[in-house]
Short mmCIF file of C-alpha atoms in Angstrom, two decimals:
data_model
loop_
_atom_site.label_atom_id
_atom_site.label_comp_id
_atom_site.label_asym_id
_atom_site.label_seq_id
_atom_site.Cartn_x
_atom_site.Cartn_y
_atom_site.Cartn_z
CA MET A 1 -25.08 -4.67 5.10
CA LYS A 2 -21.73 -4.57 3.34
CA THR A 3 -18.77 -6.14 5.11
CA ASN A 4 -15.05 -5.94 4.46
CA ARG A 5 -14.46 -9.38 6.00
CA LYS A 6 -14.89 -11.10 2.67
CA ILE A 7 -13.64 -14.54 1.70
CA LYS A 8 -14.71 -15.80 -1.71
CA SER A 9 -16.65 -19.06 -1.87
CA LEU A 10 -14.54 -22.15 -2.28
CA SER A 11 -15.26 -25.05 -4.58
CA ALA A 12 -16.24 -28.44 -3.19
CA ALA A 13 -12.76 -29.69 -3.99
CA ALA A 14 -11.21 -26.85 -2.03
CA LEU A 15 -13.37 -27.56 0.98
CA LEU A 16 -12.48 -31.24 0.74
CA SER A 17 -8.80 -30.28 0.64
CA ALA A 18 -9.12 -28.27 3.81
CA ALA A 19 -11.03 -31.09 5.49
CA PHE A 20 -8.32 -33.61 4.72
CA LEU A 21 -5.64 -31.28 6.01
CA LEU A 22 -7.49 -30.84 9.28
CA LEU A 23 -8.13 -34.56 9.63
CA SER A 24 -4.49 -35.29 8.99
CA ALA A 25 -3.47 -32.95 11.76
CA CYS A 26 -5.78 -34.69 14.21
CA GLY A 27 -4.20 -38.02 13.35
CA ALA A 28 -0.60 -36.86 13.61
CA SER A 29 1.12 -37.62 16.89
CA SER A 30 2.64 -34.74 18.83
CA GLU A 31 6.13 -36.16 18.69
CA ASN A 32 6.01 -36.10 14.90
CA SER A 33 5.63 -32.33 14.79
CA ASN A 34 9.41 -32.13 14.86
CA ALA A 35 11.53 -34.77 13.18
CA ASN A 36 14.33 -34.40 15.70
CA GLY A 37 12.11 -34.31 18.76
CA ALA A 38 13.32 -30.81 19.66
CA GLU A 39 11.72 -27.42 19.27
CA THR A 40 12.98 -25.02 16.62
CA SER A 41 12.95 -21.26 16.78
CA GLY A 42 13.39 -20.02 13.24
CA ALA A 43 16.80 -21.58 12.67
CA SER A 44 17.59 -22.80 9.19
CA THR A 45 16.98 -26.42 8.37
CA PRO A 46 20.28 -28.35 8.59
CA ASN A 47 21.99 -28.59 5.22
CA ALA A 48 22.49 -32.19 4.12
CA ALA A 49 23.75 -31.53 0.60
CA ASN A 50 27.35 -31.19 1.69
CA SER A 51 27.13 -32.88 5.08
CA GLU A 52 30.05 -35.01 6.15
CA SER A 53 27.93 -37.11 8.46
CA PRO A 54 26.42 -40.31 7.04
CA ALA A 55 22.86 -40.13 5.80
CA ALA A 56 20.08 -41.71 7.76
CA PRO A 57 19.23 -45.26 6.68
CA ALA A 58 17.04 -45.28 3.60
CA SER A 59 13.52 -46.61 3.82
CA GLU A 60 13.50 -50.34 3.18
CA GLU A 61 12.26 -50.58 -0.39
CA ALA A 62 13.54 -52.50 -3.38
CA SER A 63 15.81 -50.42 -5.62
CA GLU A 64 15.34 -52.17 -8.96
CA ASP A 65 13.19 -50.97 -11.84
CA THR A 66 9.91 -52.85 -11.99
CA GLY A 67 8.98 -51.50 -15.42
CA LYS A 68 5.71 -50.17 -14.04
CA THR A 69 4.44 -46.63 -14.56
CA ILE A 70 5.18 -44.16 -11.77
CA TYR A 71 2.68 -41.43 -10.94
CA LEU A 72 3.79 -37.85 -10.46
CA TYR A 73 1.47 -35.60 -8.42
CA GLY A 74 2.03 -31.88 -8.67
CA ASN A 75 1.17 -28.48 -10.09
CA ASP A 76 3.46 -26.33 -12.24
CA PHE A 77 5.58 -28.05 -14.90
CA VAL A 78 4.40 -31.63 -14.34
CA ASP A 79 2.63 -31.88 -17.71
CA PHE A 80 5.69 -30.46 -19.45
CA ILE A 81 8.40 -32.42 -17.69
CA ALA A 82 6.86 -35.91 -17.47
CA PRO A 83 6.97 -36.70 -21.24
CA LYS A 84 10.50 -35.29 -21.50
CA PHE A 85 11.64 -37.49 -18.62
CA ALA A 86 10.06 -40.56 -20.21
CA GLU A 87 11.61 -39.82 -23.60
CA GLU A 88 15.09 -39.22 -22.25
CA THR A 89 15.25 -42.02 -19.66
CA GLY A 90 12.90 -44.72 -20.91
CA PHE A 91 11.03 -44.89 -17.60
CA LYS A 92 7.25 -44.84 -17.66
CA ILE A 93 5.60 -41.91 -15.92
CA GLU A 94 2.17 -40.33 -15.79
CA ALA A 95 1.66 -36.78 -14.54
CA VAL A 96 -1.44 -36.04 -12.47
CA HIS A 97 -1.92 -32.27 -12.39
CA TYR A 98 -3.51 -30.94 -9.20
CA GLY A 99 -3.71 -27.63 -7.42
CA GLY A 100 -1.44 -27.60 -4.39
CA GLY A 101 -4.16 -28.11 -1.80
CA GLU A 102 -5.78 -30.76 -3.97
CA ALA A 103 -2.53 -32.73 -4.27
CA LEU A 104 -2.03 -32.69 -0.50
CA ALA A 105 -5.65 -33.74 0.06
CA LYS A 106 -5.27 -36.59 -2.43
CA ILE A 107 -2.18 -37.85 -0.63
CA GLU A 108 -4.07 -37.73 2.66
CA ALA A 109 -7.00 -39.63 1.15
CA GLU A 110 -4.69 -42.32 -0.22
CA GLN A 111 -2.55 -42.82 2.86
CA GLY A 112 -3.95 -46.32 3.37
CA ASN A 113 -3.22 -47.23 -0.25
CA PRO A 114 -0.89 -44.66 -1.87
CA GLN A 115 -1.25 -44.32 -5.65
CA TRP A 116 1.49 -41.71 -6.11
CA ASP A 117 5.22 -42.24 -6.46
CA VAL A 118 6.70 -38.77 -6.81
CA LEU A 119 5.50 -35.36 -5.65
CA MET A 120 6.62 -32.04 -7.14
CA ILE A 121 4.96 -29.09 -5.45
CA ASP A 122 5.42 -25.63 -3.96
CA GLY A 123 5.68 -25.37 -0.20
CA HIS A 124 8.45 -27.02 1.77
CA GLY A 125 6.55 -26.61 5.05
CA SER A 126 3.67 -28.80 3.86
CA VAL A 127 6.06 -31.43 2.55
CA ARG A 128 8.09 -31.28 5.76
CA GLY A 129 4.85 -32.20 7.51
CA LEU A 130 4.47 -35.25 5.27
CA ALA A 131 8.03 -36.29 6.05
CA ASN A 132 7.47 -35.92 9.78
CA ARG A 133 4.53 -38.29 9.48
CA ASP A 134 6.58 -40.91 7.62
CA PHE A 135 5.01 -40.48 4.18
CA LEU A 136 8.30 -39.94 2.34
CA LEU A 137 11.42 -41.88 1.39
CA THR A 138 14.33 -40.58 3.44
CA GLY A 139 18.07 -41.14 3.69
CA TRP A 140 18.74 -41.53 -0.04
CA ARG A 141 21.40 -39.20 -1.46
CA PRO A 142 21.02 -38.46 -5.20
CA ASP A 143 24.15 -38.48 -7.34
CA ASN A 144 23.15 -35.07 -8.73
CA LEU A 145 22.81 -33.44 -5.31
CA GLY A 146 26.15 -31.75 -5.92
CA SER A 147 24.63 -29.92 -8.89
CA LEU A 148 22.76 -27.61 -6.53
CA SER A 149 23.96 -24.07 -5.96
CA THR A 150 25.08 -23.03 -2.50
CA THR A 151 21.62 -21.57 -1.91
CA GLY A 152 19.91 -24.70 -3.17
CA ALA A 153 22.09 -26.93 -1.01
CA SER A 154 21.15 -24.89 2.06
CA TYR A 155 17.50 -25.90 1.58
CA VAL A 156 18.18 -29.67 1.61
CA PRO A 157 16.92 -31.21 4.88
CA GLU A 158 19.18 -33.38 6.99
CA ASP A 159 17.04 -36.48 6.49
CA LEU A 160 17.00 -36.03 2.68
CA ALA A 161 13.21 -36.25 2.65
CA TYR A 162 12.85 -33.81 -0.26
CA PHE A 163 15.01 -31.89 -2.70
CA PRO A 164 14.67 -28.26 -3.83
CA VAL A 165 14.57 -27.49 -7.56
CA GLY A 166 13.49 -23.83 -7.61
CA ILE A 167 12.14 -20.92 -5.64
CA HIS A 168 9.83 -18.07 -6.62
CA ALA A 169 7.92 -15.30 -4.89
CA SER A 170 4.66 -16.56 -3.45
CA GLY A 171 3.70 -12.94 -3.01
CA VAL A 172 4.93 -9.72 -4.61
CA ILE A 173 3.00 -6.48 -4.28
CA ALA A 174 0.96 -5.76 -7.41
CA TYR A 175 -1.27 -2.73 -7.84
CA ASN A 176 -3.78 -1.43 -10.37
CA THR A 177 -2.17 1.67 -11.89
CA LYS A 178 -5.57 3.12 -12.82
CA LEU A 179 -6.59 3.17 -9.18
CA VAL A 180 -3.33 3.65 -7.28
CA SER A 181 -0.60 6.16 -8.06
CA GLU A 182 3.06 5.18 -7.90
CA ASP A 183 3.71 7.32 -4.83
CA MET A 184 0.72 5.84 -2.98
CA ALA A 185 1.54 2.21 -3.78
CA PRO A 186 2.81 0.18 -0.79
CA LYS A 187 6.50 -0.66 -1.00
CA THR A 188 6.72 -2.86 2.11
CA TRP A 189 4.49 -5.40 3.87
CA LYS A 190 3.90 -2.88 6.65
CA GLU A 191 2.59 -0.43 4.06
CA PHE A 192 0.54 -3.20 2.41
CA PHE A 193 -1.27 -3.88 5.67
CA ALA A 194 -1.78 -0.13 6.25
CA PHE A 195 -2.99 0.65 2.72
CA GLN A 196 -6.20 2.70 2.61
CA GLY A 197 -8.19 0.60 0.17
CA PRO A 198 -9.22 -3.00 -0.54
CA VAL A 199 -6.42 -5.56 -0.90
CA GLY A 200 -6.36 -9.32 -1.40
CA HIS A 201 -4.42 -12.54 -1.75
CA ALA A 202 -5.01 -16.27 -2.25
CA ASP A 203 -6.32 -18.71 0.36
CA PRO A 204 -3.49 -20.51 2.20
CA ALA A 205 -5.66 -23.62 2.62
CA VAL A 206 -6.23 -23.97 -1.12
CA ALA A 207 -3.47 -22.38 -3.22
CA ALA A 208 -0.07 -24.05 -2.76
CA PRO A 209 1.96 -20.78 -2.87
CA ALA A 210 -0.39 -18.97 -0.47
CA TYR A 211 0.65 -20.88 2.63
CA PRO A 212 4.33 -19.98 2.07
CA LEU A 213 3.12 -16.37 1.74
CA VAL A 214 1.27 -16.19 5.04
CA SER A 215 3.63 -18.51 6.95
CA ALA A 216 6.56 -16.23 6.08
CA LEU A 217 4.68 -13.25 7.52
CA PHE A 218 3.47 -15.21 10.56
CA GLU A 219 7.01 -16.39 11.32
CA GLN A 220 8.45 -12.92 10.79
CA TRP A 221 5.96 -11.20 13.11
CA GLY A 222 5.06 -14.06 15.44
CA VAL A 223 1.69 -15.81 15.35
CA GLU A 224 -0.08 -13.57 17.85
CA GLU A 225 1.11 -10.31 16.28
CA ALA A 226 0.39 -11.59 12.75
CA GLU A 227 -3.19 -12.47 13.72
CA LYS A 228 -3.67 -8.95 15.08
CA LYS A 229 -2.34 -7.42 11.87
CA TYR A 230 -4.63 -9.63 9.76
CA GLU A 231 -7.65 -8.93 11.95
CA GLN A 232 -7.17 -5.21 11.44
CA ARG A 233 -6.55 -5.73 7.72
CA PHE A 234 -9.82 -7.67 7.43
CA LYS A 235 -11.61 -4.72 9.02
CA ASP A 236 -9.91 -2.31 6.62
CA GLY A 237 -10.70 -4.46 3.57
CA LEU A 238 -9.03 -7.79 2.79
CA ASN A 239 -10.47 -10.26 0.29
CA ILE A 240 -9.26 -13.87 0.24
CA TYR A 241 -9.69 -15.80 -3.03
CA PRO A 242 -9.31 -19.54 -3.69
CA LYS A 243 -6.29 -19.15 -5.99
CA ASN A 244 -4.00 -16.53 -7.49
CA GLY A 245 -5.84 -16.41 -10.83
CA PRO A 246 -9.00 -14.95 -9.25
CA VAL A 247 -6.82 -12.54 -7.25
CA GLY A 248 -5.45 -11.16 -10.53
CA LYS A 249 -8.95 -10.81 -12.00
CA ALA A 250 -10.13 -8.96 -8.90
CA LEU A 251 -7.16 -6.61 -9.22
CA LEU A 252 -8.04 -5.81 -12.84
CA SER A 253 -11.75 -5.33 -12.11
CA GLY A 254 -11.04 -2.92 -9.27
CA GLU A 255 -12.62 -5.15 -6.64
CA ILE A 256 -9.25 -4.85 -4.94
CA GLN A 257 -6.66 -2.16 -5.63
CA VAL A 258 -3.53 -3.91 -4.38
CA ALA A 259 -2.68 -7.62 -4.19
CA ALA A 260 -0.12 -9.88 -2.62
CA LEU A 261 0.13 -11.89 -5.81
CA GLN A 262 2.28 -14.84 -6.85
CA GLU A 263 4.97 -13.51 -9.17
CA HIS A 264 3.91 -15.72 -12.09
CA ASN A 265 0.46 -14.15 -12.11
CA ALA A 266 1.69 -10.62 -11.42
CA TYR A 267 4.23 -10.59 -14.26
CA GLU A 268 1.76 -12.26 -16.60
CA LEU A 269 -0.63 -9.34 -16.17
CA LYS A 270 2.10 -6.74 -16.53
CA LEU A 271 3.66 -8.30 -19.63
CA ALA A 272 0.22 -8.62 -21.21
CA GLY A 273 -0.10 -4.84 -21.07
CA GLU A 274 -2.65 -4.73 -18.28
CA PRO A 275 -2.63 -1.73 -15.91
CA VAL A 276 -0.61 -3.57 -13.29
CA GLU A 277 2.73 -2.66 -11.76
CA VAL A 278 4.83 -5.16 -9.80
CA LEU A 279 6.87 -4.25 -6.72
CA TRP A 280 9.30 -6.53 -4.89
CA PRO A 281 8.88 -5.61 -1.20
CA GLU A 282 11.93 -3.92 0.27
CA GLU A 283 12.29 -6.44 3.11
CA GLY A 284 11.80 -9.36 0.72
CA ALA A 285 9.10 -11.44 -0.92
CA PRO A 286 7.83 -14.60 0.80
CA GLY A 287 9.40 -17.48 -1.05
CA SER A 288 7.70 -20.59 -2.35
CA LEU A 289 10.22 -23.42 -2.53
CA ARG A 290 9.43 -25.99 -5.21
CA ILE A 291 10.55 -29.42 -4.08
CA VAL A 292 10.49 -32.99 -5.34
CA ALA A 293 9.97 -35.96 -3.01
CA ILE A 294 9.44 -39.71 -3.26
CA SER A 295 6.70 -41.74 -1.61
CA LYS A 296 8.02 -44.15 1.00
CA HIS A 297 5.72 -46.76 -0.51
CA THR A 298 6.64 -46.39 -4.17
CA LYS A 299 6.64 -49.73 -5.95
CA ASN A 300 9.21 -48.56 -8.47
CA PRO A 301 11.93 -46.71 -6.54
CA ALA A 302 14.39 -46.89 -9.44
CA ALA A 303 12.15 -44.79 -11.69
CA ALA A 304 11.20 -42.45 -8.84
CA LYS A 305 14.85 -41.85 -7.97
CA ALA A 306 15.68 -41.31 -11.64
CA PHE A 307 13.04 -38.57 -11.75
CA VAL A 308 14.63 -36.77 -8.79
CA GLU A 309 18.05 -37.04 -10.44
CA TYR A 310 16.52 -35.63 -13.61
CA MET A 311 15.03 -32.63 -11.81
CA LEU A 312 18.34 -31.79 -10.13
CA LYS A 313 20.18 -31.60 -13.47
CA PRO A 314 21.12 -28.05 -14.53
CA GLU A 315 19.92 -28.75 -18.07
CA THR A 316 16.45 -29.74 -16.85
CA GLN A 317 16.10 -26.58 -14.78
CA ARG A 318 17.38 -24.51 -17.71
CA GLN A 319 14.63 -25.98 -19.89
CA LEU A 320 12.03 -24.91 -17.34
CA THR A 321 13.27 -21.31 -17.48
CA GLU A 322 12.84 -21.33 -21.26
CA ILE A 323 9.17 -22.29 -21.30
CA GLU A 324 7.07 -19.57 -22.98
CA SER A 325 4.98 -19.04 -19.89
CA THR A 326 5.34 -16.98 -16.74
CA GLU A 327 5.50 -20.30 -14.86
CA SER A 328 9.15 -20.08 -15.89
CA PHE A 329 9.56 -17.03 -13.63
CA PHE A 330 11.51 -18.65 -10.80
CA THR A 331 15.03 -18.86 -9.44
CA PRO A 332 16.65 -22.16 -10.48
CA LEU A 333 18.61 -23.87 -7.72
CA ALA A 334 21.05 -25.78 -9.93
CA GLU A 335 24.49 -24.20 -10.10
CA GLY A 336 25.07 -21.98 -13.13
CA VAL A 337 21.44 -21.69 -14.29
CA ALA A 338 20.07 -18.16 -14.59
CA GLY A 339 16.44 -17.10 -14.17
CA ARG A 340 14.35 -15.10 -16.62
CA SER A 341 15.68 -11.59 -17.24
CA GLU A 342 12.20 -10.03 -17.12
CA ARG A 343 11.78 -10.66 -13.41
CA GLN A 344 13.47 -9.14 -10.35
CA GLN A 345 17.11 -10.23 -10.39
CA ASP A 346 18.20 -9.24 -6.90
CA GLY A 347 15.02 -9.75 -4.89
CA LYS A 348 15.37 -11.11 -1.39
CA PHE A 349 13.26 -14.10 -0.31
CA LEU A 350 11.56 -14.52 3.06
CA LEU A 351 11.49 -18.28 3.54
CA PRO A 352 10.13 -19.68 6.80
CA ASP A 353 11.95 -22.48 8.54
CA ALA A 354 10.58 -25.80 7.26
CA GLU A 355 9.92 -27.26 10.71
CA TRP A 356 8.25 -24.06 11.89
CA ALA A 357 6.03 -23.94 8.80
CA ALA A 358 5.09 -27.61 9.23
CA GLU A 359 4.35 -27.24 12.94
CA HIS A 360 2.07 -24.21 12.46
CA GLU A 361 0.40 -25.22 9.16
CA VAL A 362 -2.90 -26.50 10.50
CA GLU A 363 -3.08 -23.74 13.12
CA ILE A 364 -2.63 -20.97 10.54
CA LYS A 365 -4.89 -22.51 7.91
CA THR A 366 -7.60 -23.14 10.49
CA TRP A 367 -7.34 -19.56 11.69
CA PHE A 368 -7.90 -18.25 8.18
CA ALA A 369 -10.84 -20.61 7.68
CA ASP A 370 -12.38 -19.33 10.91
CA GLN A 371 -12.33 -15.77 9.59
CA ASN A 372 -14.92 -16.83 7.02
CA VAL A 373 -17.57 -17.42 9.68
CA LYS A 374 -17.05 -14.21 11.66
#
């Protein structure tokens, strides 16, 4: 019997990632779900970039360069930026390229003996969760923090646990033009969920940008209402895939007709001449904030801090927009740096509050995992 409740099989690594995330939640104390000990209700994270109040005391670590190699965990750009950083600064660095869920799982697995020094990844909610559990260096104010645009500065948390370097759409609406006419294509998320045909997106427990996608919708609608909308969408035909690459392939094959697809992947298909059109939803696209953070237990804080300073530089972010890859399709957050002209220039982002996204991460990811067994 054919069913529309279809979630593609995950790799062993993906399952391990989900397991670590669930285990980490069980071990986190309830008071750490909110760094300030108070509930939030969708309010923006306090801006520390231009705050007049003194920063919180930095974690007690030595500040001198030890000369040892630092390890950068992350996804997009890490292989490109690590050798440039080493060449320009003289610090030793090794990039370890993971998928988003894999990087978070690796950090969980190493919490008794951390091997990473710097993290650069999509998803401020997940990283907020690490900060709330005391994984990250806090209270240090980079010299280049003033290089951020007004928008970028608004994303800096009060405790300076992480720093934003870019934002892109974790989900635009992409449709197969051979199967869906322009007038029938959904223009809003309400229309996406009401579309009469199979749709799909990436798994929020595996793909780093997919949790920002679903958490933005869950915050916008409320958890209970969002679950109802997804339950109906599963009945009407919703396929969940491990990552955005397979979502794009399913869109081309006709397995799905419309996708909530990360903008990198969507524009890559369109620019390659595939029968794919990209729509920026009228109410906004869920945003995936790329951040950089330092391990509280780094043994070479001087090099780790130098890497953060490097990523906040306008010239560094400009270089990332010039890479001949759709990974460069993002909005830089350094003042005066423009994004790629081929992408939406005036698109609005739906970005969930960091504390809200951190508080509900395990709940939402577990809910999606449970749909696989129904």
